[in-house]
Coordinates of C-alpha atoms in Angstrom, one line a residue:
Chain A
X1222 CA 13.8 -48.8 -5.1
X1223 CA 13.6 -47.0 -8.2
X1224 CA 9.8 -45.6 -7.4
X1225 CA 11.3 -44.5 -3.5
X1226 CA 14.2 -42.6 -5.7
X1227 CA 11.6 -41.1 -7.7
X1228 CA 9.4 -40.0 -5.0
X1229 CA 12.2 -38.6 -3.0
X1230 CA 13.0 -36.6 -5.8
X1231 CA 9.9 -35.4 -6.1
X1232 CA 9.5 -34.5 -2.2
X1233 CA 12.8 -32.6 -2.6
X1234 CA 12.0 -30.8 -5.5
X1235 CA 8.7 -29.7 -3.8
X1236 CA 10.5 -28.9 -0.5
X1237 CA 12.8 -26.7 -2.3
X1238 CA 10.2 -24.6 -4.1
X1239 CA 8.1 -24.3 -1.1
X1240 CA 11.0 -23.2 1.1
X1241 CA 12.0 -21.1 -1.8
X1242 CA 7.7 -19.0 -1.8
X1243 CA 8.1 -18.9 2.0
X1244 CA 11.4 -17.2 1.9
X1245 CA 12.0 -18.7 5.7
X1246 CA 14.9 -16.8 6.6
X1247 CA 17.3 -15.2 4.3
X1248 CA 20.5 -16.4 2.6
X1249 CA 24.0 -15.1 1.4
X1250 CA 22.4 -14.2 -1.7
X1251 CA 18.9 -12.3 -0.7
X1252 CA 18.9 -9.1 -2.0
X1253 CA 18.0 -6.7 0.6
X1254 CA 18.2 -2.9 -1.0
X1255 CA 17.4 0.1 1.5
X1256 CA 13.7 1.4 0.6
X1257 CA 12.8 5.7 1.0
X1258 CA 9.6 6.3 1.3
X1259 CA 9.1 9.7 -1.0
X1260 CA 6.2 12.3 0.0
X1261 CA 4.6 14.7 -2.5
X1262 CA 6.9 17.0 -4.2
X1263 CA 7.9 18.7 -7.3
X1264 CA 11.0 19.0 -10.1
X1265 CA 10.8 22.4 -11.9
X1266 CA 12.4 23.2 -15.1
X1267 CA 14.7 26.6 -15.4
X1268 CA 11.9 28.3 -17.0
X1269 CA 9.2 27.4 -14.5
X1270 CA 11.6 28.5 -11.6
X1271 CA 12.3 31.7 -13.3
X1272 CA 8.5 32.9 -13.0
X1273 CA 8.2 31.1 -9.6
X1274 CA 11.1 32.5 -8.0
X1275 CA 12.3 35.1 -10.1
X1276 CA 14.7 35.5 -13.2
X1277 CA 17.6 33.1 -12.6
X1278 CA 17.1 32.3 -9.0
X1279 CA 19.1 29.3 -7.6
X1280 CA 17.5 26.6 -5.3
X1281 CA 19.4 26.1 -2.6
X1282 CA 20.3 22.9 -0.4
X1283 CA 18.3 22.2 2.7
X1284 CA 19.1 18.4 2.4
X1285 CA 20.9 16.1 0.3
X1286 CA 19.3 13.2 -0.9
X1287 CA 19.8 9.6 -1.3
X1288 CA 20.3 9.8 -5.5
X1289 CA 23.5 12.1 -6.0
X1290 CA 23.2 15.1 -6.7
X1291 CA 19.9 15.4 -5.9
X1292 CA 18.4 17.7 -3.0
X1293 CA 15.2 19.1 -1.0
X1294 CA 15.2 23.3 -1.3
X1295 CA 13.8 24.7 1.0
X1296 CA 11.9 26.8 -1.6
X1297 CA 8.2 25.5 -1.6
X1298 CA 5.5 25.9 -4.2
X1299 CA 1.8 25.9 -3.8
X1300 CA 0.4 23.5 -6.4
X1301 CA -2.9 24.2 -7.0
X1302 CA -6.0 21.1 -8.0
X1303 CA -9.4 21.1 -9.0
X1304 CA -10.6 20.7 -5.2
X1305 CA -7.9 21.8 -3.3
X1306 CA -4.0 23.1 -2.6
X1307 CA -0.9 21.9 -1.0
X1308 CA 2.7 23.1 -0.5
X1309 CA 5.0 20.9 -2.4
X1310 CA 8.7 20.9 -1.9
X1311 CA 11.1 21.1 -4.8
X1312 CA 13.5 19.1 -5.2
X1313 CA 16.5 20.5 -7.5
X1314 CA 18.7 21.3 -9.7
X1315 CA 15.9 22.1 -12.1
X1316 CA 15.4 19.0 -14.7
X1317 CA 14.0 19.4 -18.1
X1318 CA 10.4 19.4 -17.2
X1319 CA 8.1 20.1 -14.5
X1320 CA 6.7 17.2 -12.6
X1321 CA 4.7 16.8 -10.2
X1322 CA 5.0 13.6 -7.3
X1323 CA 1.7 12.8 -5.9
X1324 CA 0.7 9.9 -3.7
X1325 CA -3.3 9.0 -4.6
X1326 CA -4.4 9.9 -1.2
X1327 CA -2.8 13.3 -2.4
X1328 CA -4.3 13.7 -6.1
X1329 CA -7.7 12.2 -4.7
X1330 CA -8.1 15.0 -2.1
X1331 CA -6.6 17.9 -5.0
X1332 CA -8.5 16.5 -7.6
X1333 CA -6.4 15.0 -9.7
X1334 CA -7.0 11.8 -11.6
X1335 CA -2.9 11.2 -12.4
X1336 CA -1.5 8.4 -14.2
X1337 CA 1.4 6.2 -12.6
X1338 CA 4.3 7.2 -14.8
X1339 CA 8.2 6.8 -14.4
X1340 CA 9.8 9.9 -13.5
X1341 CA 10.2 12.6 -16.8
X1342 CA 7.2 10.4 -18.5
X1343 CA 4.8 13.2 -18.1
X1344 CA 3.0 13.4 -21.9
X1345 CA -1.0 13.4 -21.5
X1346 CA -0.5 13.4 -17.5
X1347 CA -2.8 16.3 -16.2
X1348 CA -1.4 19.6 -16.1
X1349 CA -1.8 22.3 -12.8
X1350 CA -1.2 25.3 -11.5
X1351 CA 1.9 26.1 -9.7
X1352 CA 2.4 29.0 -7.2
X1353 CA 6.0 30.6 -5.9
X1354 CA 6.1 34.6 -4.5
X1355 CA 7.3 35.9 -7.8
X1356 CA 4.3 34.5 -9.9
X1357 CA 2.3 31.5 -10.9
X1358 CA 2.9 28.9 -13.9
X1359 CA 0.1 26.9 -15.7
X1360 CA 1.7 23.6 -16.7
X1361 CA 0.1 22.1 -19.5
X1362 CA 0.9 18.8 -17.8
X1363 CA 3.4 17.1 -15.3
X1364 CA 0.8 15.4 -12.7
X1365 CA 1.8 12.5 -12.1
X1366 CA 2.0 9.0 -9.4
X1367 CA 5.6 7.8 -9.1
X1368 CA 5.9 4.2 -10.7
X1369 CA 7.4 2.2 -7.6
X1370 CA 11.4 1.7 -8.6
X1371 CA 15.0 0.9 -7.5
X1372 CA 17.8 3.0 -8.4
X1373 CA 20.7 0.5 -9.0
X1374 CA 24.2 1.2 -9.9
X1375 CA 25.5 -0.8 -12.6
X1376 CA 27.9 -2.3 -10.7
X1377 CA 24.8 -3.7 -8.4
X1378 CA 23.0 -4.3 -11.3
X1379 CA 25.2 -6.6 -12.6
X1380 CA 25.9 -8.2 -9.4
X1381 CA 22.1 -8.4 -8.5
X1382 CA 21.4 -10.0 -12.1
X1383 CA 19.2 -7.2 -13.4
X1384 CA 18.6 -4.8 -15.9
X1385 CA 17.7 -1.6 -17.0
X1386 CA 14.1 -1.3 -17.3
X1387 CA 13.2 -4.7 -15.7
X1388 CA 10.1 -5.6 -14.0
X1389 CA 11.1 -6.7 -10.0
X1390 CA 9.7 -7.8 -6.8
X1391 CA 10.1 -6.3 -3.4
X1392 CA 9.4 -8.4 -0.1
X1393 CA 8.7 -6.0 3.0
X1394 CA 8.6 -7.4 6.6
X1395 CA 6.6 -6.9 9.1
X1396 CA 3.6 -6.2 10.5
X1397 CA 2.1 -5.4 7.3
X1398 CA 4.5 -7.7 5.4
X1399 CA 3.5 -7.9 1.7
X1400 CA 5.2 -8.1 -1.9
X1401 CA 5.5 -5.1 -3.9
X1402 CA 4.9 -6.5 -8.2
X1403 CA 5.3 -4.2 -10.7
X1404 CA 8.6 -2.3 -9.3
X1405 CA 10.5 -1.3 -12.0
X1406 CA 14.4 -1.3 -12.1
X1407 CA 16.3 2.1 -13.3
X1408 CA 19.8 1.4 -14.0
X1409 CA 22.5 4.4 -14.4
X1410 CA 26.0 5.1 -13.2
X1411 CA 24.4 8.2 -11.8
X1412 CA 22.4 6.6 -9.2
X1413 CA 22.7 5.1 -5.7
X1414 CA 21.3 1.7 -5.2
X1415 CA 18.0 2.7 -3.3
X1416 CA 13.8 1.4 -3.5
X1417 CA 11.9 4.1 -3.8
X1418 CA 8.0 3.6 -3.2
X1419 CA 5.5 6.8 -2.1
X1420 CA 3.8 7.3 1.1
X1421 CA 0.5 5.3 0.3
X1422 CA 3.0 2.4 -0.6
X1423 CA 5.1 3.4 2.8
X1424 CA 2.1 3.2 4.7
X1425 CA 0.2 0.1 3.4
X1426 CA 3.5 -1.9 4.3
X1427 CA 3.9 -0.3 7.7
X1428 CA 7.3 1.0 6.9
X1429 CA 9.5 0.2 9.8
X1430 CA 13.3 -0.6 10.6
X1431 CA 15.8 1.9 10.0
X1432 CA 16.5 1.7 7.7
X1433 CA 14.1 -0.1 6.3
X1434 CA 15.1 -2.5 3.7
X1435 CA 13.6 -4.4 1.2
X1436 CA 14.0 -8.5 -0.1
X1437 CA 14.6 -8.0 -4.5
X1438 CA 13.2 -10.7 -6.0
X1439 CA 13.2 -11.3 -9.8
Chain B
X822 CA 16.2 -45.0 -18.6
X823 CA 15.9 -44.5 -14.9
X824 CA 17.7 -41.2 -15.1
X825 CA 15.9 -39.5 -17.3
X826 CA 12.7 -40.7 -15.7
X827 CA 14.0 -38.8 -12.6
X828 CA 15.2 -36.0 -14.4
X829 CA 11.7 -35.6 -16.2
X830 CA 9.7 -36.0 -12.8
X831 CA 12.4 -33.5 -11.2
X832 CA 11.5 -30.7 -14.5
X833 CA 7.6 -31.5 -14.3
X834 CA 7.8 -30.8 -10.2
X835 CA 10.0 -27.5 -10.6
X836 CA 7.7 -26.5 -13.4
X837 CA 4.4 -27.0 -11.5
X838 CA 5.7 -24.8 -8.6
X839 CA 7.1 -22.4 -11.0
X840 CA 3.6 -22.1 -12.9
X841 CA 1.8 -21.5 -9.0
X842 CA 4.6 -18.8 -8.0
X843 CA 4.1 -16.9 -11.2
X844 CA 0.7 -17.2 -10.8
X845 CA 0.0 -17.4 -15.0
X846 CA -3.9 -17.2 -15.5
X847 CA -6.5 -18.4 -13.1
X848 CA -7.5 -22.0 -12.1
X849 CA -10.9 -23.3 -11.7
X850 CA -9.6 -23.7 -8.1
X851 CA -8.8 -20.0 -7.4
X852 CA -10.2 -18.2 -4.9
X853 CA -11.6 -14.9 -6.3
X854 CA -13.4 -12.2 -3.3
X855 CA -14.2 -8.8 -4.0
X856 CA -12.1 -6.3 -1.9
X857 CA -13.4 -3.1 0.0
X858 CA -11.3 -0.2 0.6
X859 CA -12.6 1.5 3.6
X860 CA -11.9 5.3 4.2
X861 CA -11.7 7.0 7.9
X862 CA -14.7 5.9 9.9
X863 CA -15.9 5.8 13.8
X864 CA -18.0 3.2 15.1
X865 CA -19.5 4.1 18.7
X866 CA -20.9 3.2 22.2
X867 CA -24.5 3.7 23.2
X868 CA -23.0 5.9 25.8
X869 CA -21.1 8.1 23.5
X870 CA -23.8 8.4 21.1
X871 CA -25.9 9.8 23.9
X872 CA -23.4 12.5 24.8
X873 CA -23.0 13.0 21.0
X874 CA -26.0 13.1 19.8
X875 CA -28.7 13.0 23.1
X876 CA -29.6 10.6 24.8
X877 CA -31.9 8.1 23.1
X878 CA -30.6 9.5 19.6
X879 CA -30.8 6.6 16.8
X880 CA -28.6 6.6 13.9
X881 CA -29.8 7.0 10.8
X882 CA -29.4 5.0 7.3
X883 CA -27.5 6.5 4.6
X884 CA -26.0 3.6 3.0
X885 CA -26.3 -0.4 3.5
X886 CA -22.8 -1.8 3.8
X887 CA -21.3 -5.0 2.2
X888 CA -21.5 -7.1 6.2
X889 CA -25.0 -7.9 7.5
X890 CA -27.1 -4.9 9.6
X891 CA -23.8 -2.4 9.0
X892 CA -24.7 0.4 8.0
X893 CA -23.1 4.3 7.0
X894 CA -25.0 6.7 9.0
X895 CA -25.8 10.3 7.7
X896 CA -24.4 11.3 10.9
X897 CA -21.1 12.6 11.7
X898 CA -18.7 13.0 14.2
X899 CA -15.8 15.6 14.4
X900 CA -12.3 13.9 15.8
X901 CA -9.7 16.2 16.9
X902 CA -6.2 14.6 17.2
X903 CA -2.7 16.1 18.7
X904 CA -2.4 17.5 15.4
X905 CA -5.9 18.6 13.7
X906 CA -9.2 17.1 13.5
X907 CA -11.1 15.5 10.6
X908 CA -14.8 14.8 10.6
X909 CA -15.9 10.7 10.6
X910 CA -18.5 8.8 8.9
X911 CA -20.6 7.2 12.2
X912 CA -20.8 3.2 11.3
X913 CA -24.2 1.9 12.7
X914 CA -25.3 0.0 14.9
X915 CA -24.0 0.8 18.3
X916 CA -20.9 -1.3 19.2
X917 CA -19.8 -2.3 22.5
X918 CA -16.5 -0.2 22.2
X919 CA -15.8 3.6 20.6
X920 CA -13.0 2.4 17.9
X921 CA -11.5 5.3 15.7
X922 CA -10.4 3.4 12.5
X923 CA -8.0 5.7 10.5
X924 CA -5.5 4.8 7.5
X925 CA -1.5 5.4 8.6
X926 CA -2.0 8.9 6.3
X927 CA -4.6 9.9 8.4
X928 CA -3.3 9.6 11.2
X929 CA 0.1 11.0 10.5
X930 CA -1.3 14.1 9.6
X931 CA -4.0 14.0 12.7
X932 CA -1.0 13.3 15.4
X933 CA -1.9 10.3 15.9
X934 CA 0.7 6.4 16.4
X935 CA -2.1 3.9 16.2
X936 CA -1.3 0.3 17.0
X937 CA -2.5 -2.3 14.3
X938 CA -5.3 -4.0 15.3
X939 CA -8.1 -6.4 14.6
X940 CA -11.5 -4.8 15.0
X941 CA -12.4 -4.7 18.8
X942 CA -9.3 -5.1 19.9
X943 CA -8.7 -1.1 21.1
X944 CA -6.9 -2.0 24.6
X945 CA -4.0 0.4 24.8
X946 CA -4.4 2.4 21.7
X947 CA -4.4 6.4 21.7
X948 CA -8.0 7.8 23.0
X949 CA -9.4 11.1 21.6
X950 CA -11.5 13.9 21.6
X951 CA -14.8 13.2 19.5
X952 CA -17.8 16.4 19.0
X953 CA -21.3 15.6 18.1
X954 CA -24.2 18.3 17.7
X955 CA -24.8 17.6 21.3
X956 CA -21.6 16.7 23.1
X957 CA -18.1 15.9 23.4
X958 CA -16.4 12.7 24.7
X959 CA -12.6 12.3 25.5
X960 CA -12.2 8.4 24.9
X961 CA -9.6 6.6 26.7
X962 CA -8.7 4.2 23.7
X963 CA -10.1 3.7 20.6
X964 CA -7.9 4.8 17.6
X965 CA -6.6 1.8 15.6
X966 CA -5.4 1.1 12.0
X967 CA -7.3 -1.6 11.0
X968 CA -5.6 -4.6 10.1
X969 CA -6.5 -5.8 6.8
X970 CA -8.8 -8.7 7.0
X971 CA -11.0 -11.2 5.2
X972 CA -14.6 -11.5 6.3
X973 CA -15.7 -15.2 5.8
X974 CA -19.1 -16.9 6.0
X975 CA -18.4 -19.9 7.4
X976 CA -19.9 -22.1 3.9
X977 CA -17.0 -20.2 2.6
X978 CA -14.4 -20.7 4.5
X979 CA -14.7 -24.2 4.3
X980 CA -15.3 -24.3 0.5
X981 CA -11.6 -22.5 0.3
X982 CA -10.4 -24.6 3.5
X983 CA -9.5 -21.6 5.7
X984 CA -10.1 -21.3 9.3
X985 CA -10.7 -18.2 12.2
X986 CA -7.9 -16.2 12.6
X987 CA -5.6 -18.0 9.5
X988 CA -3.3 -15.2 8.1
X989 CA -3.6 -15.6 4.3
X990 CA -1.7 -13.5 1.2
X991 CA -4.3 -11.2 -1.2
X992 CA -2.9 -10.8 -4.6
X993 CA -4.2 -8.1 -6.5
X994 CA -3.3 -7.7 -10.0
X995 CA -3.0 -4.4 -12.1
X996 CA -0.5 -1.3 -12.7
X997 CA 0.4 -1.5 -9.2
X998 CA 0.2 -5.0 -8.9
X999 CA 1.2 -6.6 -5.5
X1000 CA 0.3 -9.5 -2.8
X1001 CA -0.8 -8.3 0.4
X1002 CA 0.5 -10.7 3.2
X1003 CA -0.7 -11.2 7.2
X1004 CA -4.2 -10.5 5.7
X1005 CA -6.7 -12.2 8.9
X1006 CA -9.1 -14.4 8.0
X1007 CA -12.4 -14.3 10.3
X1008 CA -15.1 -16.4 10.2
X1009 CA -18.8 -15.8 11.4
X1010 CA -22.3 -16.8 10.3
X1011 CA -22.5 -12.8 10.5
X1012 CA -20.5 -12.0 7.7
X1013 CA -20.7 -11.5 4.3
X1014 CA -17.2 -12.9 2.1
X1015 CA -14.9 -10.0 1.3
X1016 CA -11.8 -8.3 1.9
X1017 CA -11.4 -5.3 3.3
X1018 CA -8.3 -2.9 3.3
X1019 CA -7.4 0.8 3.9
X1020 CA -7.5 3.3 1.2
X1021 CA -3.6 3.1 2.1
X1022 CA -3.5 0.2 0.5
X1023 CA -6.1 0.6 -1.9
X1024 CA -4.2 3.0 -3.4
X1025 CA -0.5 1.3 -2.8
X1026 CA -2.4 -1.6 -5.3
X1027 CA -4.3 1.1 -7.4
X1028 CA -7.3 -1.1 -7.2
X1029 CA -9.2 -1.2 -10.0
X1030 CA -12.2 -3.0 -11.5
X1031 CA -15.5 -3.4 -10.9
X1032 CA -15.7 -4.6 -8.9
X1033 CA -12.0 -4.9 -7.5
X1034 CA -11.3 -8.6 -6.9
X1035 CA -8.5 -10.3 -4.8
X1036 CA -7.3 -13.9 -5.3
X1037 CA -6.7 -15.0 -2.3
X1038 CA -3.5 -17.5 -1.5
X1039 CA -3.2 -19.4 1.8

């Protein structure tokens, strides 16, 4: 009697664990976060713009974004690589310093050998050239690939059980199911709770859905 | 007494499938296979190689690939999609069907919506315009994202107990560290072991190493 107990247990335990890897189905307490893929793009700082677009030129809206007060000008800049160019939207208001969002597909076919950085972690990333109708801009750097993240509020945050700077999972359905390691949670009351990946990310999980969301796993 | 046997077999049991979800360190018992990423690429038709390149033209050898008798020819082929065109790598020999293989990137910015498929498998998906030196087809079908696969000699695949057409997960590990599920195992006395991808998702894992390995999980 005491061995069967024992055994059960053990079956149970197992049963729960396996259930738990397959994630069959979803529960009350899944964490399914909407994920944006980003393309290539660019923040300039005041100074950058300036030379770009002339002396105290204001972006202006085209589309607001997911992350408040965040938007896509219509203003474009031609970022130039050591084997190639490309028209990069900027996304405003201007920040503190200019950065430059490539996927690798992108930086591989511009020439660029970028780190993967969180955003404004651009020291010893490589710098380029940057071209708007008013004048050009060496950066000395700013090249960089977007760290996969979330943007959580700290209200989700705490609900969710996470925080600031944590290391997360993201499960994508699908054809091209597969689980996102490495994604790294940005908490601020300044955010909206989104995932955001880049197109190479968007595109090896076969983004679908709409929107398309995302299981958080921790 | 009892209890706390139960208790310690209930720990030991959670801790085991805790230790195989985390995946901490390798096991003698791993399965470790080296993983491809293959770019843009066209394999042809004897027919279409004769309109290409003339009739009777054989393909050259630039490069040896990683599967038995495949082979990178010298030769190349120009596709032209809704969009643009791009010039393809010819993958020799001659196959019984013209299949297009493109990553989702490609064929975004080509103007192509290319089912997933297994290799072969091209009934239904987008034809195309291809140009040789010689001659140009207009394909019925052919263009397909490939779906990410493991080739398997059959010694192998029943060393690591898989079978023909088993979906298994790829885990890769580094910066961008993720597990790649629905990854199609195929078996043949043709084949050589290894996994093969897109450079979408080469790049969504940042695979690295050399060579880049995958640990494959059923």
């Amino acid at each position: 009697m005491i061995i069967y107990c024992m055994v059960l247990i053990a079956r149970l335990c197992r049963k729960k664990y396996e259930m738990q890897e397959r994630k069959v189905g979803l529960n009350m307490s899944d964490i399914l976060v909407e994920i944006e893929g980003s393309g290539k793009h660019c923040h300039v700082k005041r100074e950058t713009l300036d030379i770009l677009y002339g002396k105290g030129f204001e972006l202006e809206v085209k589309k607001w974004l997911s992350q408040p007060g965040q938007f896509a000008a219509p203003q474009k800049v031609t970022l130039v690589g050591p084997r190639g160019s490309t028209e990069l939207t900027i996304i405003g208001p201007c920040r503190k310093v200019d950065q430059i969002e490539l996927s690798l597909t992108d930086a591989r076919a511009l020439g660029f050998d970028p780190p993967i950085r969180e955003s404004g972690d651009v020291a010893g990333s490589p710098g380029c050239k940057l071209i708007g109708p008013q004048g050009e801009v060496e950066t000395s750097d700013g090249v960089i690939i977007a760290k996969r993240h979330i943007h959580l509020t700290p209200e989700d945050a705490e609900k969710f059980g996470f925080v600031d700077k944590q290391i997360v999972k993201v499960r994508v359905e699908g054809e091209r199911a597969l689980v996102f390691d490495e994604v790294v949670a940005r908490v601020s009351p300044e955010y909206a709770t989104y995932i955001h990946i880049d197109y190479d990310e968007a595109n090896a999980a076969a983004l679908s859905g709409d929107p398309p969301m995302g299981l958080v796993l921790s």
